Amino acid sequence: MQKLTELSYGYDALEPVIDKETMEIHHTKHLQAYITNYNNLIEGTDFVNMSVEEVLKNSSKLDEKIRQGVINNGGGIYNHNLYFSTLKLDTKLTNPQLIAAIDESFGSLDSMIEQLKTAGLTQFGSGWSFLVVDKNKKLAIVKRANQDTPLNEDATAIFGIDVWEHAYYLNYQNRRPDYLTAISSIIDWPSVESRFLDAIK
Ligand code: MN
């Protein structure tokens, strides 16, 4: 069973980039709905005590009747837990290993951010733009539709931008590029650095 994880900050903590109302609805309604649906689908199966990540990695073993629902809602949990725990105002990228990996894969931090934004902008409809550590332990940018995750390619997401309209519409309406630029300025680097170091082990 999955439970709603409390945020380590207030719903207004990311203002003015993300407004309090959007954060509160996103966390207490959208994420909660994924959790409720997931728990209902998985109840009574052998997967009930596994982590969402393990379940998603083993989704081919799920009964066909619940498989897509578990992928959608489990992906919603995985993606949102990442999203909410990797955003913070005014942090700096300082880890030398992560700086070197960004330079190696993208040339520069600015170029990485541009690719992250482009992936989010070109994701037609709803989905995600992710910074991942891929199966070769290299950094890459990938995009996914709906609540799909990079786990299906054996990649670990260390940062992700939600480009579903529910993530930005109150503040940015149709201006997805403005949202992408703004959210790229509130990456919680200490959190991303620690996820990176875990993923390259
Ligand atoms: Mn969302």
PDB file of C-alpha atoms and ligand atoms in Angstrom:
ATOM      1  CA  MET A   1       0.000   0.000   0.000  1.00  0.00           C
ATOM      2  CA  GLN A   2       1.187   3.467  -0.830  1.00  0.00           C
ATOM      3  CA  LYS A   3       0.584   6.589   1.237  1.00  0.00           C
ATOM      4  CA  LEU A   4       0.755  10.278   0.440  1.00  0.00           C
ATOM      5  CA  THR A   5       4.213  11.501   1.481  1.00  0.00           C
ATOM      6  CA  GLU A   6       4.121  14.858   3.210  1.00  0.00           C
ATOM      7  CA  LEU A   7       6.125  17.556   1.520  1.00  0.00           C
ATOM      8  CA  SER A   8       9.174  18.828   3.379  1.00  0.00           C
ATOM      9  CA  TYR A   9       8.071  22.398   2.623  1.00  0.00           C
ATOM     10  CA  GLY A  10       4.896  24.491   2.594  1.00  0.00           C
ATOM     11  CA  TYR A  11       2.628  24.750  -0.436  1.00  0.00           C
ATOM     12  CA  ASP A  12       3.716  28.385  -0.855  1.00  0.00           C
ATOM     13  CA  ALA A  13       7.453  27.581  -0.682  1.00  0.00           C
ATOM     14  CA  LEU A  14       7.985  27.639  -4.457  1.00  0.00           C
ATOM     15  CA  GLU A  15       6.207  30.944  -5.081  1.00  0.00           C
ATOM     16  CA  PRO A  16       6.309  32.850  -7.330  1.00  0.00           C
ATOM     17  CA  VAL A  17       7.408  30.063  -9.710  1.00  0.00           C
ATOM     18  CA  ILE A  18       4.619  27.696  -8.664  1.00  0.00           C
ATOM     19  CA  ASP A  19       1.686  29.158  -6.773  1.00  0.00           C
ATOM     20  CA  LYS A  20       0.330  27.776  -3.521  1.00  0.00           C
ATOM     21  CA  GLU A  21      -3.031  26.689  -4.964  1.00  0.00           C
ATOM     22  CA  THR A  22      -1.436  24.715  -7.803  1.00  0.00           C
ATOM     23  CA  MET A  23       0.900  22.967  -5.361  1.00  0.00           C
ATOM     24  CA  GLU A  24      -1.872  22.106  -2.943  1.00  0.00           C
ATOM     25  CA  ILE A  25      -4.218  20.713  -5.615  1.00  0.00           C
ATOM     26  CA  HIS A  26      -1.351  18.886  -7.313  1.00  0.00           C
ATOM     27  CA  HIS A  27      -0.267  17.169  -4.104  1.00  0.00           C
ATOM     28  CA  THR A  28      -3.543  16.545  -2.260  1.00  0.00           C
ATOM     29  CA  LYS A  29      -5.764  15.811  -5.276  1.00  0.00           C
ATOM     30  CA  HIS A  30      -3.716  14.630  -8.259  1.00  0.00           C
ATOM     31  CA  LEU A  31      -1.026  12.635  -6.455  1.00  0.00           C
ATOM     32  CA  GLN A  32      -3.579  11.357  -3.944  1.00  0.00           C
ATOM     33  CA  ALA A  33      -5.766  10.096  -6.804  1.00  0.00           C
ATOM     34  CA  TYR A  34      -2.858   8.120  -8.301  1.00  0.00           C
ATOM     35  CA  ILE A  35      -2.200   6.601  -4.876  1.00  0.00           C
ATOM     36  CA  THR A  36      -5.838   5.669  -4.276  1.00  0.00           C
ATOM     37  CA  ASN A  37      -6.229   4.119  -7.728  1.00  0.00           C
ATOM     38  CA  TYR A  38      -2.931   2.242  -7.442  1.00  0.00           C
ATOM     39  CA  ASN A  39      -3.827   0.796  -4.034  1.00  0.00           C
ATOM     40  CA  ASN A  40      -7.229  -0.333  -5.305  1.00  0.00           C
ATOM     41  CA  LEU A  41      -5.670  -2.060  -8.321  1.00  0.00           C
ATOM     42  CA  ILE A  42      -2.877  -3.790  -6.462  1.00  0.00           C
ATOM     43  CA  GLU A  43      -4.868  -4.884  -3.403  1.00  0.00           C
ATOM     44  CA  GLY A  44      -4.860  -8.644  -2.928  1.00  0.00           C
ATOM     45  CA  THR A  45      -2.024  -9.274  -5.403  1.00  0.00           C
ATOM     46  CA  ASP A  46       1.548 -10.448  -4.760  1.00  0.00           C
ATOM     47  CA  PHE A  47       2.745  -6.943  -5.601  1.00  0.00           C
ATOM     48  CA  VAL A  48       1.109  -5.211  -2.652  1.00  0.00           C
ATOM     49  CA  ASN A  49       4.235  -5.128  -0.471  1.00  0.00           C
ATOM     50  CA  MET A  50       6.691  -4.195  -3.232  1.00  0.00           C
ATOM     51  CA  SER A  51       7.920  -0.670  -3.866  1.00  0.00           C
ATOM     52  CA  VAL A  52       6.277   1.155  -6.749  1.00  0.00           C
ATOM     53  CA  GLU A  53       9.632   1.150  -8.536  1.00  0.00           C
ATOM     54  CA  GLU A  54       9.910  -2.649  -8.287  1.00  0.00           C
ATOM     55  CA  VAL A  55       6.338  -3.100  -9.459  1.00  0.00           C
ATOM     56  CA  LEU A  56       6.912  -0.846 -12.475  1.00  0.00           C
ATOM     57  CA  LYS A  57      10.133  -2.675 -13.370  1.00  0.00           C
ATOM     58  CA  ASN A  58       8.207  -5.966 -13.240  1.00  0.00           C
ATOM     59  CA  SER A  59       5.030  -4.713 -14.896  1.00  0.00           C
ATOM     60  CA  SER A  60       5.142  -7.492 -17.515  1.00  0.00           C
ATOM     61  CA  LYS A  61       4.305  -9.920 -14.690  1.00  0.00           C
ATOM     62  CA  LEU A  62       1.124  -8.092 -13.748  1.00  0.00           C
ATOM     63  CA  ASP A  63      -2.232  -9.530 -14.711  1.00  0.00           C
ATOM     64  CA  GLU A  64      -3.281  -8.006 -18.002  1.00  0.00           C
ATOM     65  CA  LYS A  65      -6.522  -6.762 -16.465  1.00  0.00           C
ATOM     66  CA  ILE A  66      -4.699  -4.372 -14.104  1.00  0.00           C
ATOM     67  CA  ARG A  67      -1.386  -3.863 -15.928  1.00  0.00           C
ATOM     68  CA  GLN A  68      -2.035  -0.576 -17.724  1.00  0.00           C
ATOM     69  CA  GLY A  69      -3.803   0.900 -14.711  1.00  0.00           C
ATOM     70  CA  VAL A  70      -0.870   0.029 -12.464  1.00  0.00           C
ATOM     71  CA  ILE A  71       1.596   1.492 -14.983  1.00  0.00           C
ATOM     72  CA  ASN A  72      -0.427   4.728 -15.202  1.00  0.00           C
ATOM     73  CA  ASN A  73      -1.050   5.181 -11.496  1.00  0.00           C
ATOM     74  CA  GLY A  74       2.234   3.708 -10.232  1.00  0.00           C
ATOM     75  CA  GLY A  75       4.043   5.932 -12.725  1.00  0.00           C
ATOM     76  CA  GLY A  76       2.056   8.848 -11.349  1.00  0.00           C
ATOM     77  CA  ILE A  77       3.344   8.056  -7.863  1.00  0.00           C
ATOM     78  CA  TYR A  78       6.974   7.556  -8.948  1.00  0.00           C
ATOM     79  CA  ASN A  79       7.048  10.678 -11.101  1.00  0.00           C
ATOM     80  CA  HIS A  80       5.356  12.967  -8.576  1.00  0.00           C
ATOM     81  CA  ASN A  81       7.445  11.817  -5.625  1.00  0.00           C
ATOM     82  CA  LEU A  82      10.487  12.725  -7.716  1.00  0.00           C
ATOM     83  CA  TYR A  83       8.996  16.051  -8.816  1.00  0.00           C
ATOM     84  CA  PHE A  84       7.977  17.254  -5.357  1.00  0.00           C
ATOM     85  CA  SER A  85      11.291  16.308  -3.743  1.00  0.00           C
ATOM     86  CA  THR A  86      13.589  17.939  -6.302  1.00  0.00           C
ATOM     87  CA  LEU A  87      12.250  21.514  -6.351  1.00  0.00           C
ATOM     88  CA  LYS A  88      13.562  24.349  -4.173  1.00  0.00           C
ATOM     89  CA  LEU A  89      14.282  28.034  -4.561  1.00  0.00           C
ATOM     90  CA  ASP A  90      17.844  29.332  -4.681  1.00  0.00           C
ATOM     91  CA  THR A  91      20.101  26.271  -4.559  1.00  0.00           C
ATOM     92  CA  LYS A  92      23.363  25.809  -6.453  1.00  0.00           C
ATOM     93  CA  LEU A  93      24.928  22.928  -8.359  1.00  0.00           C
ATOM     94  CA  THR A  94      28.176  22.239  -6.486  1.00  0.00           C
ATOM     95  CA  ASN A  95      28.958  18.519  -6.676  1.00  0.00           C
ATOM     96  CA  PRO A  96      32.120  18.117  -8.820  1.00  0.00           C
ATOM     97  CA  GLN A  97      31.123  14.638 -10.075  1.00  0.00           C
ATOM     98  CA  LEU A  98      27.720  15.838 -11.246  1.00  0.00           C
ATOM     99  CA  ILE A  99      29.227  18.972 -12.820  1.00  0.00           C
ATOM    100  CA  ALA A 100      31.711  16.750 -14.713  1.00  0.00           C
ATOM    101  CA  ALA A 101      28.951  14.347 -15.820  1.00  0.00           C
ATOM    102  CA  ILE A 102      26.800  17.237 -17.091  1.00  0.00           C
ATOM    103  CA  ASP A 103      29.755  18.656 -19.032  1.00  0.00           C
ATOM    104  CA  GLU A 104      30.511  15.228 -20.487  1.00  0.00           C
ATOM    105  CA  SER A 105      26.951  14.529 -21.666  1.00  0.00           C
ATOM    106  CA  PHE A 106      25.745  18.020 -22.599  1.00  0.00           C
ATOM    107  CA  GLY A 107      28.773  20.310 -22.845  1.00  0.00           C
ATOM    108  CA  SER A 108      27.451  22.687 -20.185  1.00  0.00           C
ATOM    109  CA  LEU A 109      24.712  23.160 -17.603  1.00  0.00           C
ATOM    110  CA  ASP A 110      22.990  25.709 -19.853  1.00  0.00           C
ATOM    111  CA  SER A 111      22.896  23.182 -22.669  1.00  0.00           C
ATOM    112  CA  MET A 112      21.478  20.507 -20.350  1.00  0.00           C
ATOM    113  CA  ILE A 113      18.723  22.909 -19.244  1.00  0.00           C
ATOM    114  CA  GLU A 114      17.953  23.776 -22.892  1.00  0.00           C
ATOM    115  CA  GLN A 115      17.580  20.075 -23.766  1.00  0.00           C
ATOM    116  CA  LEU A 116      15.391  19.491 -20.715  1.00  0.00           C
ATOM    117  CA  LYS A 117      13.131  22.379 -21.740  1.00  0.00           C
ATOM    118  CA  THR A 118      13.022  21.268 -25.388  1.00  0.00           C
ATOM    119  CA  ALA A 119      11.994  17.753 -24.347  1.00  0.00           C
ATOM    120  CA  GLY A 120       9.182  19.231 -22.231  1.00  0.00           C
ATOM    121  CA  LEU A 121       8.102  21.584 -24.973  1.00  0.00           C
ATOM    122  CA  THR A 122       8.012  18.904 -27.665  1.00  0.00           C
ATOM    123  CA  GLN A 123       6.151  16.351 -25.542  1.00  0.00           C
ATOM    124  CA  PHE A 124       2.797  16.451 -27.341  1.00  0.00           C
ATOM    125  CA  GLY A 125      -0.036  16.469 -24.833  1.00  0.00           C
ATOM    126  CA  SER A 126       0.653  15.398 -21.272  1.00  0.00           C
ATOM    127  CA  GLY A 127       3.869  13.889 -20.006  1.00  0.00           C
ATOM    128  CA  TRP A 128       7.286  14.478 -18.545  1.00  0.00           C
ATOM    129  CA  SER A 129      10.775  15.673 -19.350  1.00  0.00           C
ATOM    130  CA  PHE A 130      13.439  13.884 -17.307  1.00  0.00           C
ATOM    131  CA  LEU A 131      17.127  14.104 -16.489  1.00  0.00           C
ATOM    132  CA  VAL A 132      18.152  10.472 -16.085  1.00  0.00           C
ATOM    133  CA  VAL A 133      21.139   8.295 -15.324  1.00  0.00           C
ATOM    134  CA  ASP A 134      20.858   5.755 -18.129  1.00  0.00           C
ATOM    135  CA  LYS A 135      21.754   2.063 -18.090  1.00  0.00           C
ATOM    136  CA  ASN A 136      25.372   2.938 -18.963  1.00  0.00           C
ATOM    137  CA  LYS A 137      25.490   5.314 -15.956  1.00  0.00           C
ATOM    138  CA  LYS A 138      25.557   8.354 -18.254  1.00  0.00           C
ATOM    139  CA  LEU A 139      23.325  11.396 -17.964  1.00  0.00           C
ATOM    140  CA  ALA A 140      20.669  11.836 -20.624  1.00  0.00           C
ATOM    141  CA  ILE A 141      17.447  13.753 -21.238  1.00  0.00           C
ATOM    142  CA  VAL A 142      14.348  11.739 -22.095  1.00  0.00           C
ATOM    143  CA  LYS A 143      10.668  12.532 -22.413  1.00  0.00           C
ATOM    144  CA  ARG A 144       7.707  10.325 -21.653  1.00  0.00           C
ATOM    145  CA  ALA A 145       3.990  10.534 -22.406  1.00  0.00           C
ATOM    146  CA  ASN A 146       1.291  10.391 -19.732  1.00  0.00           C
ATOM    147  CA  GLN A 147       2.720   8.913 -16.507  1.00  0.00           C
ATOM    148  CA  ASP A 148       5.255   6.633 -18.183  1.00  0.00           C
ATOM    149  CA  THR A 149       8.646   6.522 -16.476  1.00  0.00           C
ATOM    150  CA  PRO A 150      12.230   5.971 -17.681  1.00  0.00           C
ATOM    151  CA  LEU A 151      12.366   2.755 -15.620  1.00  0.00           C
ATOM    152  CA  ASN A 152      11.361   0.734 -18.696  1.00  0.00           C
ATOM    153  CA  GLU A 153      14.779   1.498 -20.206  1.00  0.00           C
ATOM    154  CA  ASP A 154      16.575   0.737 -16.981  1.00  0.00           C
ATOM    155  CA  ALA A 155      17.206   4.423 -16.400  1.00  0.00           C
ATOM    156  CA  THR A 156      16.846   6.255 -13.083  1.00  0.00           C
ATOM    157  CA  ALA A 157      15.229   9.681 -13.180  1.00  0.00           C
ATOM    158  CA  ILE A 158      17.033  12.206 -10.986  1.00  0.00           C
ATOM    159  CA  PHE A 159      14.946  15.237 -11.990  1.00  0.00           C
ATOM    160  CA  GLY A 160      11.646  15.518 -13.816  1.00  0.00           C
ATOM    161  CA  ILE A 161       9.406  18.291 -15.088  1.00  0.00           C
ATOM    162  CA  ASP A 162       5.693  17.575 -15.099  1.00  0.00           C
ATOM    163  CA  VAL A 163       4.230  19.055 -18.290  1.00  0.00           C
ATOM    164  CA  TRP A 164       0.635  18.051 -17.610  1.00  0.00           C
ATOM    165  CA  GLU A 165      -1.411  21.246 -17.662  1.00  0.00           C
ATOM    166  CA  HIS A 166      -2.484  20.662 -14.049  1.00  0.00           C
ATOM    167  CA  ALA A 167       1.122  21.447 -13.059  1.00  0.00           C
ATOM    168  CA  TYR A 168       1.106  24.983 -14.430  1.00  0.00           C
ATOM    169  CA  TYR A 169      -2.214  26.137 -15.856  1.00  0.00           C
ATOM    170  CA  LEU A 170      -3.357  28.486 -13.045  1.00  0.00           C
ATOM    171  CA  ASN A 171      -0.176  30.548 -13.336  1.00  0.00           C
ATOM    172  CA  TYR A 172       0.965  30.059 -16.914  1.00  0.00           C
ATOM    173  CA  GLN A 173      -2.192  29.064 -18.835  1.00  0.00           C
ATOM    174  CA  ASN A 174      -1.012  27.979 -22.324  1.00  0.00           C
ATOM    175  CA  ARG A 175       2.528  29.312 -21.827  1.00  0.00           C
ATOM    176  CA  ARG A 176       4.336  26.015 -21.347  1.00  0.00           C
ATOM    177  CA  PRO A 177       7.695  27.552 -22.432  1.00  0.00           C
ATOM    178  CA  ASP A 178       7.489  30.137 -19.613  1.00  0.00           C
ATOM    179  CA  TYR A 179       6.707  27.411 -17.088  1.00  0.00           C
ATOM    180  CA  LEU A 180       9.641  25.311 -18.335  1.00  0.00           C
ATOM    181  CA  THR A 181      12.024  28.252 -18.032  1.00  0.00           C
ATOM    182  CA  ALA A 182      10.763  29.139 -14.564  1.00  0.00           C
ATOM    183  CA  ILE A 183      10.824  25.610 -13.158  1.00  0.00           C
ATOM    184  CA  SER A 184      14.323  25.012 -14.518  1.00  0.00           C
ATOM    185  CA  SER A 185      15.444  27.803 -12.173  1.00  0.00           C
ATOM    186  CA  ILE A 186      14.210  26.018  -9.027  1.00  0.00           C
ATOM    187  CA  ILE A 187      15.978  22.676  -9.313  1.00  0.00           C
ATOM    188  CA  ASP A 188      16.859  21.440  -5.816  1.00  0.00           C
ATOM    189  CA  TRP A 189      20.491  20.678  -6.633  1.00  0.00           C
ATOM    190  CA  PRO A 190      21.469  19.045  -3.314  1.00  0.00           C
ATOM    191  CA  SER A 191      18.587  16.585  -3.794  1.00  0.00           C
ATOM    192  CA  VAL A 192      19.481  15.926  -7.446  1.00  0.00           C
ATOM    193  CA  GLU A 193      23.150  15.499  -6.509  1.00  0.00           C
ATOM    194  CA  SER A 194      22.297  12.892  -3.903  1.00  0.00           C
ATOM    195  CA  ARG A 195      20.040  11.018  -6.374  1.00  0.00           C
ATOM    196  CA  PHE A 196      22.831  11.129  -8.939  1.00  0.00           C
ATOM    197  CA  LEU A 197      25.398   9.693  -6.519  1.00  0.00           C
ATOM    198  CA  ASP A 198      22.971   6.871  -5.606  1.00  0.00           C
ATOM    199  CA  ALA A 199      22.220   6.093  -9.248  1.00  0.00           C
ATOM    200  CA  ILE A 200      25.854   5.780 -10.364  1.00  0.00           C
ATOM    201  CA  LYS A 201      26.761   3.326  -7.577  1.00  0.00           C
TER     202      LYS A 201
HETATM  203 MN    MN B   1       1.222  16.126 -12.087  1.00  0.00          MN
END
